Coordinates of C-alpha atoms in Angstrom, one line a residue:
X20 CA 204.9 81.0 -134.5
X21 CA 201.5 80.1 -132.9
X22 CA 199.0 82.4 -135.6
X23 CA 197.4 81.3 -138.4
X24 CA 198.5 82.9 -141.3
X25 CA 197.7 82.7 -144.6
X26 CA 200.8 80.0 -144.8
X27 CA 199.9 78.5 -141.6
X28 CA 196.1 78.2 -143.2
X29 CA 197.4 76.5 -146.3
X30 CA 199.4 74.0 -144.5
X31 CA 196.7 73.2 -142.4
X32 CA 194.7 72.1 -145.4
X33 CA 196.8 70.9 -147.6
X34 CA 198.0 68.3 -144.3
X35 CA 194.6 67.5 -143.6
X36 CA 193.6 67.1 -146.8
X37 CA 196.4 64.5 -146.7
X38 CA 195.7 62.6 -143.8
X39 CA 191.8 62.1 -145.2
X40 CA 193.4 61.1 -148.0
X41 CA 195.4 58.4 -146.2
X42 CA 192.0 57.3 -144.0
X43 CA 190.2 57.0 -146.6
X44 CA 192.5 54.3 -148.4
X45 CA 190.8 51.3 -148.8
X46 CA 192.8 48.3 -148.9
X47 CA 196.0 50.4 -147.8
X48 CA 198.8 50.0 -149.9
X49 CA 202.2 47.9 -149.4
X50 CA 204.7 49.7 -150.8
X51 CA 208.5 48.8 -150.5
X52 CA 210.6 49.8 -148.2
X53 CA 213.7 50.0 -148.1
X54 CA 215.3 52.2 -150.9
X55 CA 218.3 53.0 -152.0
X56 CA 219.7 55.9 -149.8
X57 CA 221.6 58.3 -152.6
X58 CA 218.2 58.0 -154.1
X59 CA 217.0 59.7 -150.7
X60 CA 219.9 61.8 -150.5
X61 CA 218.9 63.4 -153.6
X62 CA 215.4 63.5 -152.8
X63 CA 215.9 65.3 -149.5
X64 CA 219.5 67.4 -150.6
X65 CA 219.3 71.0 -148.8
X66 CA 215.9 70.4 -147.1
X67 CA 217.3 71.6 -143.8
X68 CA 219.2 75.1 -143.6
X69 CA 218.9 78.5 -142.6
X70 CA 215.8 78.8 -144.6
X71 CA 212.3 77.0 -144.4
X72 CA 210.4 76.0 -147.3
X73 CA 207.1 75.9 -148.5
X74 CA 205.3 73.3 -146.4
X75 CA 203.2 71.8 -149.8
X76 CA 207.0 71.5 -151.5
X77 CA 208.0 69.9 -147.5
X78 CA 204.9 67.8 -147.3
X79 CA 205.1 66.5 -151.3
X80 CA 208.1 65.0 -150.4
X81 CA 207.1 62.9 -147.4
X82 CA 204.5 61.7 -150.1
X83 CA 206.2 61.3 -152.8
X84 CA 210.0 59.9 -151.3
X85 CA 209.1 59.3 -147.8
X86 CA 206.1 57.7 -147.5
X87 CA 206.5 55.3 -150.5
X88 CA 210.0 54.0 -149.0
X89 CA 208.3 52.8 -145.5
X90 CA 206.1 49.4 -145.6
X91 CA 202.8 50.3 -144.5
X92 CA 202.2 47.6 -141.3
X93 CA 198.7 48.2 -141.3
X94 CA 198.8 46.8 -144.8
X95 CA 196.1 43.5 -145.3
X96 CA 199.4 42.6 -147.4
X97 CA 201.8 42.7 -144.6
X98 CA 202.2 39.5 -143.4
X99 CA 205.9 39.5 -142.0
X100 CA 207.2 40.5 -138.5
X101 CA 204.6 41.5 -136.5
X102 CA 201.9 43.4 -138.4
X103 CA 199.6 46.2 -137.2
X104 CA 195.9 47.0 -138.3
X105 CA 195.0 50.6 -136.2
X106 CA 191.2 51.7 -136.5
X107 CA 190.8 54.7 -138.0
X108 CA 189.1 55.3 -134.6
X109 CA 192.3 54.9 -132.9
X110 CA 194.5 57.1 -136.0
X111 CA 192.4 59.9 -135.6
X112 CA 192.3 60.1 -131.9
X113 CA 195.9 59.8 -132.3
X114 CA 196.1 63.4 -134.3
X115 CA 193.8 64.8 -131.5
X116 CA 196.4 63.8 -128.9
X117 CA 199.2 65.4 -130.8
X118 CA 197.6 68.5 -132.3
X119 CA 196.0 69.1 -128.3
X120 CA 199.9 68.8 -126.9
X121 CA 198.5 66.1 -124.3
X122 CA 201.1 64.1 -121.9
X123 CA 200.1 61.6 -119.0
X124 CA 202.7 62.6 -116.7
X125 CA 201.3 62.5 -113.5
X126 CA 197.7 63.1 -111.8
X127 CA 198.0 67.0 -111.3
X128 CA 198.9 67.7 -115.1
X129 CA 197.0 65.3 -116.9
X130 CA 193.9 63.9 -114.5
X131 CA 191.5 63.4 -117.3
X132 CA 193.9 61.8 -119.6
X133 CA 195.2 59.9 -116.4
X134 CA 192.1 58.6 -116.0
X135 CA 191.0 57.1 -119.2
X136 CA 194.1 55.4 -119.5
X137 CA 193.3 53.5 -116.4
X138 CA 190.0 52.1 -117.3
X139 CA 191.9 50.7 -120.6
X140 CA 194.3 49.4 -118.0
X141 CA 191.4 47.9 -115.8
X142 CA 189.5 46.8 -118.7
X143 CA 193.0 44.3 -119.6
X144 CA 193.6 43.5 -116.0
X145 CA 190.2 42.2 -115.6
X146 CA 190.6 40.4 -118.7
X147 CA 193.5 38.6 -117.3
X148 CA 192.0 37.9 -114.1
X149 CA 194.4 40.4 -112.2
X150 CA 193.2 41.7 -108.6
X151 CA 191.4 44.8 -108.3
X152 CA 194.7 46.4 -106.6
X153 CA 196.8 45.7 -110.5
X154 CA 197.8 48.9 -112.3
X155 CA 200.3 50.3 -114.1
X156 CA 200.8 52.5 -117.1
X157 CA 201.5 52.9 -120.9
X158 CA 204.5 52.8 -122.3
X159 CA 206.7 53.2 -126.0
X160 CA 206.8 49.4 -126.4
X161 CA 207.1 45.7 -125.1
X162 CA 210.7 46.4 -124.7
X163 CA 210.4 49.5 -122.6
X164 CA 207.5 47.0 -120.8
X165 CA 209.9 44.2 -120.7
X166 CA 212.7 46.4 -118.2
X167 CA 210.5 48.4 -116.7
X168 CA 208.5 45.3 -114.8
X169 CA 212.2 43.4 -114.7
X170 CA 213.9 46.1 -112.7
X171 CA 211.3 45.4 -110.1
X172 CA 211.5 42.1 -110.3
X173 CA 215.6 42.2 -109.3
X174 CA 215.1 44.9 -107.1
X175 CA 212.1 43.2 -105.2
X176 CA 214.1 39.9 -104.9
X177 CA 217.2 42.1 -103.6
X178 CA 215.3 43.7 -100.8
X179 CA 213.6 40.4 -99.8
X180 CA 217.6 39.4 -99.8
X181 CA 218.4 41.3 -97.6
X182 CA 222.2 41.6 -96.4
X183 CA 222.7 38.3 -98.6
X184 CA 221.3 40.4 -101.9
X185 CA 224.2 43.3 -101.6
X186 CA 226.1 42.8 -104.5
X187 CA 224.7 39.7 -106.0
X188 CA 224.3 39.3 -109.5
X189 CA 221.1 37.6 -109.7
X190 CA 219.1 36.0 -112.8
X191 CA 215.9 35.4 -114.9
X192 CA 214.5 31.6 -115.6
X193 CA 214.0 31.9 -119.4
X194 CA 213.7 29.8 -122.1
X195 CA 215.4 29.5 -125.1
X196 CA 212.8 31.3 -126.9
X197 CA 212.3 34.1 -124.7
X198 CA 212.1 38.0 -127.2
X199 CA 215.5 39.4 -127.5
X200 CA 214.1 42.0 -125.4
X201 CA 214.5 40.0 -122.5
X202 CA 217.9 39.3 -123.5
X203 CA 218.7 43.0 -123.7
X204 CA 217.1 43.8 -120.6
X205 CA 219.5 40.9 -119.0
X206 CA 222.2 42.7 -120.3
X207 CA 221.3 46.0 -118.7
X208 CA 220.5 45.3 -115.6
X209 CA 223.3 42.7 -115.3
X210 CA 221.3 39.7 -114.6
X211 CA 222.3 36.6 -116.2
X212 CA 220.1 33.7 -118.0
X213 CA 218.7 30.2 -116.5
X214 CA 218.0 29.0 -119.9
X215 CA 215.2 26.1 -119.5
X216 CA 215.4 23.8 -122.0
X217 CA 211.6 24.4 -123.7
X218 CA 209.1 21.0 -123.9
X219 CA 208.3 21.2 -128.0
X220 CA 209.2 25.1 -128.1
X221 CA 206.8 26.3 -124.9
X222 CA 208.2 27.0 -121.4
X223 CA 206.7 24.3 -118.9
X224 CA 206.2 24.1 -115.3
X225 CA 208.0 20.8 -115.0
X226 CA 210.7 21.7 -117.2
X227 CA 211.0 24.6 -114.9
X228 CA 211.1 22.7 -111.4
X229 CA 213.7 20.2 -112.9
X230 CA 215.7 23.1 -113.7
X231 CA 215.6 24.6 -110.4
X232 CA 216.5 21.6 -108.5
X233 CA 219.5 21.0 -110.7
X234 CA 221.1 24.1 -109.8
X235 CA 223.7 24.8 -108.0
X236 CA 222.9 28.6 -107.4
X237 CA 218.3 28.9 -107.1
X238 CA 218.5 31.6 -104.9
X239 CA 219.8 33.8 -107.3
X240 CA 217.2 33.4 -109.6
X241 CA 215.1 36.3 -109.2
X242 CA 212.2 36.1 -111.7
X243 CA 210.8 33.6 -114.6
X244 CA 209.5 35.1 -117.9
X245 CA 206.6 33.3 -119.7
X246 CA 205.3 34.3 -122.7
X247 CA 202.0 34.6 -124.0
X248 CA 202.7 34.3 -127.7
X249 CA 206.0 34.0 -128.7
X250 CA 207.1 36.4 -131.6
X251 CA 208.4 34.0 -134.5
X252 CA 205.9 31.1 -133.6
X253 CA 202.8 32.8 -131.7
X254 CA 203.7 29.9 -129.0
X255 CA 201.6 29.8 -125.6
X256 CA 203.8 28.6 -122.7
X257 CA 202.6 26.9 -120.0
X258 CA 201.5 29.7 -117.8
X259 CA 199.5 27.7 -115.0
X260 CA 202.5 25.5 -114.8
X261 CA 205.1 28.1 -114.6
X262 CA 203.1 30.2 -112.3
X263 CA 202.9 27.1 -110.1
X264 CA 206.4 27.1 -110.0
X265 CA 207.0 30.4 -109.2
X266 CA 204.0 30.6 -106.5
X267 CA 206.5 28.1 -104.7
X268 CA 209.4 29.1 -105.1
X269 CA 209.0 32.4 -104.2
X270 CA 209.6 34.0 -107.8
X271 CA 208.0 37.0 -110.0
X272 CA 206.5 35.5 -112.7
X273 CA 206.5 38.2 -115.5
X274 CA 204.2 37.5 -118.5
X275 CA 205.5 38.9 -121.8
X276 CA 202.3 39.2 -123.9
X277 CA 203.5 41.5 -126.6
X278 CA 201.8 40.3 -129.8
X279 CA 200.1 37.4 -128.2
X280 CA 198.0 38.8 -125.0
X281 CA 195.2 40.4 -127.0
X282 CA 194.1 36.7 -126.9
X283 CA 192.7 37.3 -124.0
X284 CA 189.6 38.6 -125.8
X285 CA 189.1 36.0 -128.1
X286 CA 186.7 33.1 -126.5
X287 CA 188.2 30.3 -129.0
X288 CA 191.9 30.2 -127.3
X289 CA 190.6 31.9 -123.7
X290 CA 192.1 28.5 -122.4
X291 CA 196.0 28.8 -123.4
X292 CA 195.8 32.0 -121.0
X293 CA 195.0 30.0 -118.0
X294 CA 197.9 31.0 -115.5
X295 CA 198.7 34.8 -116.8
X296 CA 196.1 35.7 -113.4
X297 CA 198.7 34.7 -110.9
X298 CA 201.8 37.1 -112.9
X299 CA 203.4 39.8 -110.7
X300 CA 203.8 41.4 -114.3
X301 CA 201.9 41.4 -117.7
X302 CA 202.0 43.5 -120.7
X303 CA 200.3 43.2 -123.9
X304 CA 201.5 45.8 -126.9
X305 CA 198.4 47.4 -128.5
X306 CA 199.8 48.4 -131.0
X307 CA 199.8 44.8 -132.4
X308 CA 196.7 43.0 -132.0
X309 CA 194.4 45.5 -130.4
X310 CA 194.3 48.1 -133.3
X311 CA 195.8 51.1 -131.7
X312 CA 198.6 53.2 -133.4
X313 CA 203.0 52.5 -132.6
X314 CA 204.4 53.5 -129.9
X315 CA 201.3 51.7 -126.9
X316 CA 202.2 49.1 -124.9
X317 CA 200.1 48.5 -121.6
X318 CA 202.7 47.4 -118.8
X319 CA 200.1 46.0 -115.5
X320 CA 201.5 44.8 -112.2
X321 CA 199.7 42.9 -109.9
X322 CA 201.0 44.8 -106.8
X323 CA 202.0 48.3 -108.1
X324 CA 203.6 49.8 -104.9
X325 CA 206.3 47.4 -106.1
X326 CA 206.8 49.2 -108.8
X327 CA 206.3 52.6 -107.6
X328 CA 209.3 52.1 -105.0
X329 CA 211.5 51.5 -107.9
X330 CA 210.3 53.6 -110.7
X331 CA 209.7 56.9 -108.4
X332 CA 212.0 59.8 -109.3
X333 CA 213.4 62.1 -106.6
X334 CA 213.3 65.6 -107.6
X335 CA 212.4 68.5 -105.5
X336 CA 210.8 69.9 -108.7
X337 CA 208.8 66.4 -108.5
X338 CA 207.6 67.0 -104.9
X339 CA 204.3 68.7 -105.7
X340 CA 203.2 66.1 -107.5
X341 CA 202.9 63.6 -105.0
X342 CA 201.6 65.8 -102.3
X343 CA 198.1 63.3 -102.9
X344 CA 199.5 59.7 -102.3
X345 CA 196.1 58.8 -103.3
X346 CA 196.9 59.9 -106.6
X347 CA 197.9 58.1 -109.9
X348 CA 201.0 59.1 -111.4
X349 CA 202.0 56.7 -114.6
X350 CA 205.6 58.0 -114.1
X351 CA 205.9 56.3 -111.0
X352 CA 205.5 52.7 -112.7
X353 CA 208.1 52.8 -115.8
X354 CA 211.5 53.6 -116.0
X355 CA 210.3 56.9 -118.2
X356 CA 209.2 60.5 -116.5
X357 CA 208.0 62.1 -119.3
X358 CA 205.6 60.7 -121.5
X359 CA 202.9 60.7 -123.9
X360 CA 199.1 59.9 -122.7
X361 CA 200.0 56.9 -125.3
X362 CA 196.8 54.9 -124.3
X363 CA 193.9 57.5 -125.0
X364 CA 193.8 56.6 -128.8
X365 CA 193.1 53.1 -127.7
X366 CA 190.7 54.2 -124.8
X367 CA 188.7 56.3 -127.8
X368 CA 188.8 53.3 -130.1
X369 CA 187.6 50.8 -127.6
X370 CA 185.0 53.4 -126.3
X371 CA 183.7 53.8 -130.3
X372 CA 184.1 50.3 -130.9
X373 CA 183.1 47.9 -127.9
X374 CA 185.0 44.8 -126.6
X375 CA 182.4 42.7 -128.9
X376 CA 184.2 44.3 -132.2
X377 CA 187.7 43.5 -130.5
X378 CA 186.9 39.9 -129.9
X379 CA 185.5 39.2 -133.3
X380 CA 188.2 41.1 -135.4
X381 CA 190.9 39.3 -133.2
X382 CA 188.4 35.9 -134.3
X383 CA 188.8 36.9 -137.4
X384 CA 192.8 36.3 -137.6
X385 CA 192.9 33.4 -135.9
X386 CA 190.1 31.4 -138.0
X387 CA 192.3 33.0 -140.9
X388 CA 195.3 31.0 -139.3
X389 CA 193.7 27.6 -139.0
X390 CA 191.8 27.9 -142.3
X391 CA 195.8 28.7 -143.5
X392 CA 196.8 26.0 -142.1
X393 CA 193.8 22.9 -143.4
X394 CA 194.8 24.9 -147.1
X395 CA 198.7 24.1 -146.5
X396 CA 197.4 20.2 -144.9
X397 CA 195.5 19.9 -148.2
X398 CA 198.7 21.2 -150.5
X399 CA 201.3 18.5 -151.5
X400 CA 204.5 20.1 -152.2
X401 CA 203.0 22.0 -148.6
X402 CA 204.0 21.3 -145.2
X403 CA 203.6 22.8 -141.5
X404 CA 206.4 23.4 -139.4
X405 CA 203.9 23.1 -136.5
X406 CA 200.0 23.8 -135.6
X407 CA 199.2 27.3 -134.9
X408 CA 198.7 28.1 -131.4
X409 CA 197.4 31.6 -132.4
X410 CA 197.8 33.7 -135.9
X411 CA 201.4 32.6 -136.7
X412 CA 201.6 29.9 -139.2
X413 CA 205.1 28.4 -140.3
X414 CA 205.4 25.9 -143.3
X415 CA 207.8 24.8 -145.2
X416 CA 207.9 24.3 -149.1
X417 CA 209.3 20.7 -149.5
X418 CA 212.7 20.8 -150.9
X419 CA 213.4 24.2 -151.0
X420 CA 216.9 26.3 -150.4
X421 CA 216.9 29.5 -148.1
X422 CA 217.9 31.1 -151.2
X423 CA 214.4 30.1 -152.7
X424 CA 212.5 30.9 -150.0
X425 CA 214.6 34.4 -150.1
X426 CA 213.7 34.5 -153.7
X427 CA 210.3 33.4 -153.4
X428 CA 209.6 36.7 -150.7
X429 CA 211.7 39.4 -152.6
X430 CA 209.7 38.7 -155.9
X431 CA 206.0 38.5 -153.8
X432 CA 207.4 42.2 -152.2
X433 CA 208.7 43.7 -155.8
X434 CA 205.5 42.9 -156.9
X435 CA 203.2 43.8 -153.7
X436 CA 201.3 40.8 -153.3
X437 CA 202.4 40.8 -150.1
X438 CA 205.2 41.2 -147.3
X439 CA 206.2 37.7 -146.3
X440 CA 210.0 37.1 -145.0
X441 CA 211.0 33.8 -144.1
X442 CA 212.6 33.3 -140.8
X443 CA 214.2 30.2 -139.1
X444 CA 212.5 26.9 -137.5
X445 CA 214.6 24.4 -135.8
X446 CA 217.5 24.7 -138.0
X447 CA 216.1 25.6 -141.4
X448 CA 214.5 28.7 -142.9
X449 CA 210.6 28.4 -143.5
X450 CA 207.8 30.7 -145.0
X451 CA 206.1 32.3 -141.8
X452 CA 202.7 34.1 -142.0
X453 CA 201.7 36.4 -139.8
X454 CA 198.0 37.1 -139.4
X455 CA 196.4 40.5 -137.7
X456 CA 194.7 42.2 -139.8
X457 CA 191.3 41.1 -139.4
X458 CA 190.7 41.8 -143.8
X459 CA 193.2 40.3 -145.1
X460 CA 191.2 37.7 -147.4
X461 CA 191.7 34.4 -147.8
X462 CA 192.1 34.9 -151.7
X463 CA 195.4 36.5 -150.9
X464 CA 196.4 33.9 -148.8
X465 CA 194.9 30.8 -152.0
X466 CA 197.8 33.3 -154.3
X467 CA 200.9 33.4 -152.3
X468 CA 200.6 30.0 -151.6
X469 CA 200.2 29.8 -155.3
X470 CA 203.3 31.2 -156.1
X471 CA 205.1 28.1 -153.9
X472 CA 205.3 26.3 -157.3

């Protein structure tokens, strides 16, 4: 299986020849999406059996069938969800990782790879304002971020419990626009909510101490989760507040900064970060707004040992591993064992690049928002739902239906000027634009808007 044959050769070039192919796109395409699926069952119909296939019949397929029915995130034209804009830096050290069979499991397998994930690691934590002790590790994504740094939280406030913590189902201070990651997480780890009514959508340190001293039950509240960003409004909460709060009431303050913590490079909003230096937790998700390919997100504790109690997995197969405690092992920090070394194409990128680069392509989208925004001021059948904190801008088309607005995206998708869904504000669906890609043009942004006739 592991020669190169004359097949093996062939494939080799004809999947290469591909991927330059892809690289060299320039702007990358939309596409669709979704299709219909006895379209694909056609398509695909006896593609796995006893018998392999040629891999140029194999790999026209992902081009022609696959490949055209997936939304390309990294797109200029993808402007719903959470987009993604990779370098081609990051994409190709991607390919190295796979083709070279790398992991990051521990320090004694994977010490180079080990290592270069840390500086990325250091780089963020210094960029936060995190101790010189913070580490952590990489993992598939905020969500897998969200539980891993939550589990420590509830197990950290169990142990400082002590005999009171056996059995107790504690809880996380949220507000009511907390990701439904955190919900999940809740779920799993059978915490329950403190919802905290948000002050005009953000999570304040007031609103936070009032909720506290109106409850019947504080004690059980083991954590508070802030975020840095919120996904459907890019929303900032009040981080030095909250972390104020938490500071005295004993609390883990976890920072979710999924989409919205690449911020931190960007000089222009540096100051809606102030607080996210006191979390016990903070991730940021890479593969949003810091270029990098799905599935990176960088988890960082401020104490790791923490997490290392919680995370560590018992094995006597696992012994020889830690047999240096002054080793780094990224298992030890995530609920995961085995892994990818998911943070080298990022470490590559941001070595190629520099931070400079970063900070002015993550400049870019947010002057994209606010010049957004003065164009929808300036429009009169135009309105915003609210200011943009970061590169999310929500607006609403005066006197519009859902089903317009639902009409309004499917026809802008069918005919790939862009991927814009509407989502929900206060009640009532609104156009929401979601800004990463540090090329979309503003002439794209002059035509959808356009189109809001």
């Amino acid at each position: 299986m592991h020669t190169i044959d004359a097949v093996s050769e062939r494939m080799l070039r004809s999947v290469l020849a591909y991927v330059e192919n892809r690289l060299r796109l320039d702007p990358v395409p939309l596409d669709k999406g979704a299709s219909d699926p006895k379209v694909l069952d056609t398509i695909f119909g006896g593609i796995l059996g006893p018998d392999g296939h040629d891999p140029d019949y194999v790999l026209g397929i992902y081009a022609s069938a696959i490949a055209p029915a997936v939304m390309s995130a990294d797109s200029p034209r993808f402007l719903g969800f959470i987009p993604a804009a990779p370098t081609k830096a990051s994409l190709l050290f991607d390919m190295v990782l796979s083709c070279a069979s790398i992991q990051g499991i521990s320090w004694l397998e994977a010490a180079g790879a080990v290592h270069a994930e840390n500086q990325v690691l250091r780089l963020l934590a210094d960029l936060a304002g995190l101790p010189p002790s913070a580490g952590g590790c990489f993992v598939a994504g905020g969500s897998a971020a969200n539980l891993s740094a939550l589990v420590v939280a509830r197990e950290t406030a169990k142990r400082r419990a002590g005999a009171a913590g056996a059995g107790r189902r504690f809880r996380l201070a949220v507000s009511d626009q907390t990701h439904s990651s955190i919900t999940n997480t809740m779920g799993i780890l059978e915490m329950d909510a403190l919802v905290v009514p948000a002050e005009d959508h953000r999570l304040t340190g007031r609103a936070l101490r009032a909720a506290l001293d109106e409850d019947p039950d504080p004690s059980s509240v083991a954590a508070v989760v802030a975020t840095s960003g919120t996904t459907n409004a890019g929303i900032v909460d009040d981080l030095a507040g909250v972390a104020e709060v938490a500071r005295e009431r004993d609390l883990w303050f976890h920072v979710d900064g999924a989409y919205g913590g690449a911020g931190l490079f960007a000089p222009s909003v540096r100051q809606r970060y102030a607080g996210v230096e006191h979390a016990d937790s903070f991730l940021v998700d890479p593969h949003k707004w810091l270029f990098g390919p799905y599935d990176c997100a960088a988890l960082l504790y401020r104490d790791p040992a923490l997490a290392r109690v919680v995370h560590t997995q018992d094995a006597s197969y696992l012994d020889v591993i830690r047999d240096h405690p002054s080793e780094w092992n990224p298992t030890d920090y995530a609920y995961h064992l085995t892994r990818r070394a998911r943070g080298l194409p990022l470490w590559f990128s941001l070595a190629v690049h520099g931070t400079d680069a970063y900070a002015r392509a993550i400049e870019a989208a947010l002057a994209l928002a606010r010049e957004t925004a003065a164009l929808i001021r300036r429009t009169p059948q135009l309105e915003l739902a609210r200011e943009p904190d970061l590169s999310v801008v929500l607006f609403r088309r005066r006197g519009w239906t859902a089903e317009q607005y639902t009409t309004w995206a499917d026809d802008l998708l069918h005919r790939q000027v862009a991927f814009v869904p509407p989502t929900r504000w206060e009640g009532q669906t609104v156009a929401r634009l979601a800004f990463l890609h540090p090329h979309t043009p503003m002439d794209l942004v002059r035509e959808i808007l356009g189109t809001m006739v």
